[in-house]
């Protein structure tokens, strides 16, 4: 008798989602899917607004990574203005972006993934959270708090607010960096680099101790996509988009403005979230992952010394080939946090960052602009078309959650096949399913940014709808 397990709701997230797991007659997993069952229509209701309003409107998509949408919208606005921002404006925008990466990555590792790694996937749910982490590992928890605070302070120093900043505009930025703010960032930088290096040590020790587990947990071959610089280096703000296959061979590299020539979006009738894929490879062979795991797999080097050392170790994990294990996202995330901190030092040492040359005036509206950067959780595209007055006629967003849609469902299926027996639901199974989702996309696990954990309800149903078992948490 075919049975189906529903994990619904996956609540307190950026949007609503549920997981369905279908079992065969023997109680083994036949299929597992992640359903995103909320339709927001953000692209539609932005039509008719002026393009220069988007740096303030677009960040309302997400309360977790508003800086990424703020900057991508400004970059699209630059193109509509037909200008290249001044060097100072570009440096300042990248500085804010690095602050976002530090605060987001550190929060994810120390506060969201940390309880699983340090307290155990099967620890009592009442303790497997940030409170339990503080009680058992107070110094580790403190490092996470200080790193997140540092990143938020970088954002607020430029944008006057930690969330939904007011800084980037089409053509530049609206304020200069003050000497006091620069000195405050520099004064704390080495301590925070030390903190993130401690975090990397924790992640590497756990992955080494649990190597077989880490290499098998939601591990599967797929493509990887991310921005790279002119020499193949890791890039989070500029660059071209590179896609590699599961063996590490380059499939294509292109200017973000040409993304529609390379990325298609498949629609399925069981979810509102589309499935981006490589047009060159087709569906489903062209599915891929984005985010920290993908970015370290696609880049050849990193332009800061300490992060470069970590990348060399990363490349040795799979003999130079792509690292496939989903839990390695956490390690990659910290390597990027280290890069972002080192990059903040490089940016602040550049004399041009203190200039007041902040804005490039526009002579005419071009009518079209694409903004692209690497948000903490993956490649982000904003694509705007306008009429001759600058009023938006069409808007298209492709965000990390969409890029990783196929991979998150595949991860859920891999975990379900490994841990669900169909007849005895356990809390440990729920937690592993949650962990497989969380590792890809904090926007789907932002509920755990607060104290506690993501509430889950798993119901085991017979084919005729009878409830056979139920487990509730949260």
mmCIF file of C-alpha atoms in Angstrom, residues 80-269:
data_model
loop_
_atom_site.group_PDB
_atom_site.id
_atom_site.type_symbol
_atom_site.label_atom_id
_atom_site.label_comp_id
_atom_site.label_asym_id
_atom_site.label_seq_id
_atom_site.Cartn_x
_atom_site.Cartn_y
_atom_site.Cartn_z
ATOM 1 C CA UNK A 80 19.391 51.736 -16.839
ATOM 2 C CA UNK A 81 21.182 55.014 -16.158
ATOM 3 C CA UNK A 82 23.833 53.984 -18.670
ATOM 4 C CA UNK A 83 26.659 54.705 -16.251
ATOM 5 C CA UNK A 84 29.490 52.953 -14.446
ATOM 6 C CA UNK A 85 29.615 54.037 -10.789
ATOM 7 C CA UNK A 86 32.694 55.844 -9.552
ATOM 8 C CA UNK A 87 35.490 53.737 -8.092
ATOM 9 C CA UNK A 88 34.718 55.029 -4.603
ATOM 10 C CA UNK A 89 31.059 54.088 -4.901
ATOM 11 C CA UNK A 90 32.006 50.616 -6.118
ATOM 12 C CA UNK A 91 34.435 50.118 -3.218
ATOM 13 C CA UNK A 92 31.833 51.236 -0.682
ATOM 14 C CA UNK A 93 29.137 48.992 -2.108
ATOM 15 C CA UNK A 94 31.487 46.017 -1.966
ATOM 16 C CA UNK A 95 32.382 46.925 1.626
ATOM 17 C CA UNK A 96 28.706 46.790 2.603
ATOM 18 C CA UNK A 97 28.367 43.494 0.731
ATOM 19 C CA UNK A 98 31.268 41.994 2.683
ATOM 20 C CA UNK A 99 29.592 43.061 5.913
ATOM 21 C CA UNK A 100 26.480 41.181 4.811
ATOM 22 C CA UNK A 101 28.505 38.055 4.033
ATOM 23 C CA UNK A 102 30.222 38.127 7.445
ATOM 24 C CA UNK A 103 27.036 38.580 9.446
ATOM 25 C CA UNK A 104 25.012 36.056 7.424
ATOM 26 C CA UNK A 105 27.622 33.287 7.206
ATOM 27 C CA UNK A 106 28.670 33.549 10.853
ATOM 28 C CA UNK A 107 25.080 33.516 12.067
ATOM 29 C CA UNK A 108 24.356 30.454 9.970
ATOM 30 C CA UNK A 109 27.311 28.437 11.169
ATOM 31 C CA UNK A 110 27.437 29.373 14.830
ATOM 32 C CA UNK A 111 23.709 29.697 15.562
ATOM 33 C CA UNK A 112 21.942 27.429 13.038
ATOM 34 C CA UNK A 113 24.324 24.638 12.085
ATOM 35 C CA UNK A 114 26.293 24.739 15.330
ATOM 36 C CA UNK A 115 23.698 22.984 17.511
ATOM 37 C CA UNK A 116 23.607 20.011 15.111
ATOM 38 C CA UNK A 117 27.360 19.740 14.804
ATOM 39 C CA UNK A 118 28.336 20.386 18.418
ATOM 40 C CA UNK A 119 25.367 18.887 20.278
ATOM 41 C CA UNK A 120 24.492 16.122 17.799
ATOM 42 C CA UNK A 121 21.693 15.498 15.307
ATOM 43 C CA UNK A 122 20.027 13.160 17.802
ATOM 44 C CA UNK A 123 20.396 15.362 20.879
ATOM 45 C CA UNK A 124 17.246 16.176 22.810
ATOM 46 C CA UNK A 125 15.340 18.860 20.845
ATOM 47 C CA UNK A 126 14.911 20.881 24.032
ATOM 48 C CA UNK A 127 18.679 21.351 24.108
ATOM 49 C CA UNK A 128 19.597 21.188 20.421
ATOM 50 C CA UNK A 129 19.314 24.916 19.800
ATOM 51 C CA UNK A 130 21.234 28.096 20.372
ATOM 52 C CA UNK A 131 20.392 28.101 24.094
ATOM 53 C CA UNK A 132 21.884 24.632 24.469
ATOM 54 C CA UNK A 133 24.896 25.798 22.488
ATOM 55 C CA UNK A 134 25.391 28.754 24.833
ATOM 56 C CA UNK A 135 25.181 26.481 27.867
ATOM 57 C CA UNK A 136 27.602 23.849 26.570
ATOM 58 C CA UNK A 137 29.933 25.967 24.408
ATOM 59 C CA UNK A 138 29.625 29.585 25.601
ATOM 60 C CA UNK A 139 32.867 30.762 23.996
ATOM 61 C CA UNK A 140 31.873 29.334 20.617
ATOM 62 C CA UNK A 141 28.467 30.999 20.822
ATOM 63 C CA UNK A 142 30.094 34.296 21.770
ATOM 64 C CA UNK A 143 32.317 34.218 18.692
ATOM 65 C CA UNK A 144 29.222 33.879 16.528
ATOM 66 C CA UNK A 145 27.558 36.841 18.235
ATOM 67 C CA UNK A 146 30.627 39.041 17.828
ATOM 68 C CA UNK A 147 31.099 38.135 14.170
ATOM 69 C CA UNK A 148 27.474 38.826 13.354
ATOM 70 C CA UNK A 149 27.593 42.118 15.242
ATOM 71 C CA UNK A 150 30.710 43.143 13.326
ATOM 72 C CA UNK A 151 29.067 42.495 9.960
ATOM 73 C CA UNK A 152 25.939 44.356 11.009
ATOM 74 C CA UNK A 153 28.013 47.318 12.182
ATOM 75 C CA UNK A 154 29.678 47.526 8.760
ATOM 76 C CA UNK A 155 26.228 47.646 7.145
ATOM 77 C CA UNK A 156 24.826 50.246 9.535
ATOM 78 C CA UNK A 157 27.947 52.439 9.320
ATOM 79 C CA UNK A 158 27.228 52.885 5.615
ATOM 80 C CA UNK A 159 23.468 52.496 5.374
ATOM 81 C CA UNK A 160 22.385 53.912 8.742
ATOM 82 C CA UNK A 161 20.453 50.697 9.489
ATOM 83 C CA UNK A 162 21.437 47.067 9.999
ATOM 84 C CA UNK A 163 18.387 45.844 8.069
ATOM 85 C CA UNK A 164 17.020 47.477 4.919
ATOM 86 C CA UNK A 165 19.846 50.022 4.588
ATOM 87 C CA UNK A 166 19.532 53.320 2.702
ATOM 88 C CA UNK A 167 22.806 53.657 0.847
ATOM 89 C CA UNK A 168 23.124 52.492 -2.759
ATOM 90 C CA UNK A 169 21.351 54.441 -5.491
ATOM 91 C CA UNK A 170 21.278 54.040 -9.252
ATOM 92 C CA UNK A 171 24.634 55.508 -10.279
ATOM 93 C CA UNK A 172 26.446 55.333 -6.947
ATOM 94 C CA UNK A 173 25.913 55.743 -3.213
ATOM 95 C CA UNK A 174 24.463 58.570 -1.136
ATOM 96 C CA UNK A 175 27.086 59.062 1.580
ATOM 97 C CA UNK A 176 30.820 58.790 2.196
ATOM 98 C CA UNK A 177 32.649 56.650 4.731
ATOM 99 C CA UNK A 178 33.728 58.598 7.800
ATOM 100 C CA UNK A 179 37.234 58.207 9.257
ATOM 101 C CA UNK A 180 35.729 57.187 12.602
ATOM 102 C CA UNK A 181 33.741 54.372 10.981
ATOM 103 C CA UNK A 182 36.774 53.176 9.029
ATOM 104 C CA UNK A 183 38.945 53.144 12.154
ATOM 105 C CA UNK A 184 36.305 51.241 14.127
ATOM 106 C CA UNK A 185 36.121 48.539 11.441
ATOM 107 C CA UNK A 186 39.899 48.217 11.238
ATOM 108 C CA UNK A 187 40.351 48.223 15.003
ATOM 109 C CA UNK A 188 38.289 45.077 15.468
ATOM 110 C CA UNK A 189 39.222 43.251 12.282
ATOM 111 C CA UNK A 190 42.047 40.994 13.494
ATOM 112 C CA UNK A 191 39.978 39.707 16.437
ATOM 113 C CA UNK A 192 37.147 38.763 14.137
ATOM 114 C CA UNK A 193 39.525 37.020 11.716
ATOM 115 C CA UNK A 194 40.780 35.004 14.689
ATOM 116 C CA UNK A 195 37.176 34.120 15.589
ATOM 117 C CA UNK A 196 36.319 32.839 12.143
ATOM 118 C CA UNK A 197 39.553 30.835 12.003
ATOM 119 C CA UNK A 198 38.453 29.163 15.253
ATOM 120 C CA UNK A 199 35.141 28.377 13.586
ATOM 121 C CA UNK A 200 36.930 26.865 10.598
ATOM 122 C CA UNK A 201 38.884 24.688 13.020
ATOM 123 C CA UNK A 202 35.625 23.461 14.569
ATOM 124 C CA UNK A 203 34.083 22.703 11.180
ATOM 125 C CA UNK A 204 37.159 20.884 9.872
ATOM 126 C CA UNK A 205 37.528 18.814 13.051
ATOM 127 C CA UNK A 206 33.864 17.735 12.888
ATOM 128 C CA UNK A 207 34.046 16.893 9.193
ATOM 129 C CA UNK A 208 37.219 14.897 9.700
ATOM 130 C CA UNK A 209 35.802 12.983 12.669
ATOM 131 C CA UNK A 210 32.583 12.244 10.763
ATOM 132 C CA UNK A 211 34.068 12.000 7.315
ATOM 133 C CA UNK A 212 32.079 8.989 6.101
ATOM 134 C CA UNK A 213 28.866 10.584 7.329
ATOM 135 C CA UNK A 214 29.667 13.979 5.803
ATOM 136 C CA UNK A 215 30.583 12.473 2.447
ATOM 137 C CA UNK A 216 27.378 10.453 2.240
ATOM 138 C CA UNK A 217 24.814 12.864 3.743
ATOM 139 C CA UNK A 218 22.811 14.315 0.838
ATOM 140 C CA UNK A 219 25.766 13.779 -1.461
ATOM 141 C CA UNK A 220 25.103 13.553 -5.199
ATOM 142 C CA UNK A 221 26.709 14.694 -8.454
ATOM 143 C CA UNK A 222 25.417 17.904 -10.054
ATOM 144 C CA UNK A 223 26.619 21.117 -11.650
ATOM 145 C CA UNK A 224 27.864 24.166 -9.730
ATOM 146 C CA UNK A 225 27.526 27.848 -10.584
ATOM 147 C CA UNK A 226 29.021 31.072 -9.239
ATOM 148 C CA UNK A 227 30.765 34.316 -10.133
ATOM 149 C CA UNK A 228 34.491 34.337 -10.854
ATOM 150 C CA UNK A 229 36.944 37.149 -11.552
ATOM 151 C CA UNK A 230 39.146 37.660 -14.595
ATOM 152 C CA UNK A 231 41.658 35.074 -13.392
ATOM 153 C CA UNK A 232 39.173 32.543 -12.080
ATOM 154 C CA UNK A 233 39.295 33.884 -8.538
ATOM 155 C CA UNK A 234 36.399 33.873 -6.091
ATOM 156 C CA UNK A 235 34.162 36.889 -6.689
ATOM 157 C CA UNK A 236 31.118 37.947 -4.659
ATOM 158 C CA UNK A 237 30.343 41.368 -6.158
ATOM 159 C CA UNK A 238 31.768 41.539 -9.715
ATOM 160 C CA UNK A 239 32.707 39.001 -12.346
ATOM 161 C CA UNK A 240 31.305 36.557 -14.848
ATOM 162 C CA UNK A 241 29.076 33.571 -14.195
ATOM 163 C CA UNK A 242 30.818 30.209 -14.486
ATOM 164 C CA UNK A 243 29.026 26.847 -14.608
ATOM 165 C CA UNK A 244 30.923 23.562 -14.175
ATOM 166 C CA UNK A 245 29.672 19.990 -14.443
ATOM 167 C CA UNK A 246 29.837 17.285 -11.779
ATOM 168 C CA UNK A 247 33.393 16.400 -12.855
ATOM 169 C CA UNK A 248 34.582 19.999 -12.567
ATOM 170 C CA UNK A 249 34.796 20.721 -16.296
ATOM 171 C CA UNK A 250 33.647 24.175 -17.372
ATOM 172 C CA UNK A 251 30.321 24.074 -19.209
ATOM 173 C CA UNK A 252 30.019 27.780 -19.929
ATOM 174 C CA UNK A 253 31.139 31.191 -18.676
ATOM 175 C CA UNK A 254 29.128 34.291 -19.506
ATOM 176 C CA UNK A 255 28.424 37.925 -18.717
ATOM 177 C CA UNK A 256 25.534 38.177 -16.216
ATOM 178 C CA UNK A 257 23.710 40.452 -18.686
ATOM 179 C CA UNK A 258 23.316 37.422 -20.979
ATOM 180 C CA UNK A 259 21.841 35.113 -18.341
ATOM 181 C CA UNK A 260 18.674 34.414 -20.343
ATOM 182 C CA UNK A 261 20.821 32.881 -23.108
ATOM 183 C CA UNK A 262 22.139 30.315 -20.626
ATOM 184 C CA UNK A 263 19.584 29.741 -17.867
ATOM 185 C CA UNK A 264 16.102 28.326 -18.351
ATOM 186 C CA UNK A 265 13.388 27.993 -15.707
ATOM 187 C CA UNK A 266 11.236 24.865 -15.541
ATOM 188 C CA UNK A 267 7.790 24.939 -13.945
ATOM 189 C CA UNK A 268 6.299 21.983 -12.055
ATOM 190 C CA UNK A 269 2.671 21.789 -10.987
#
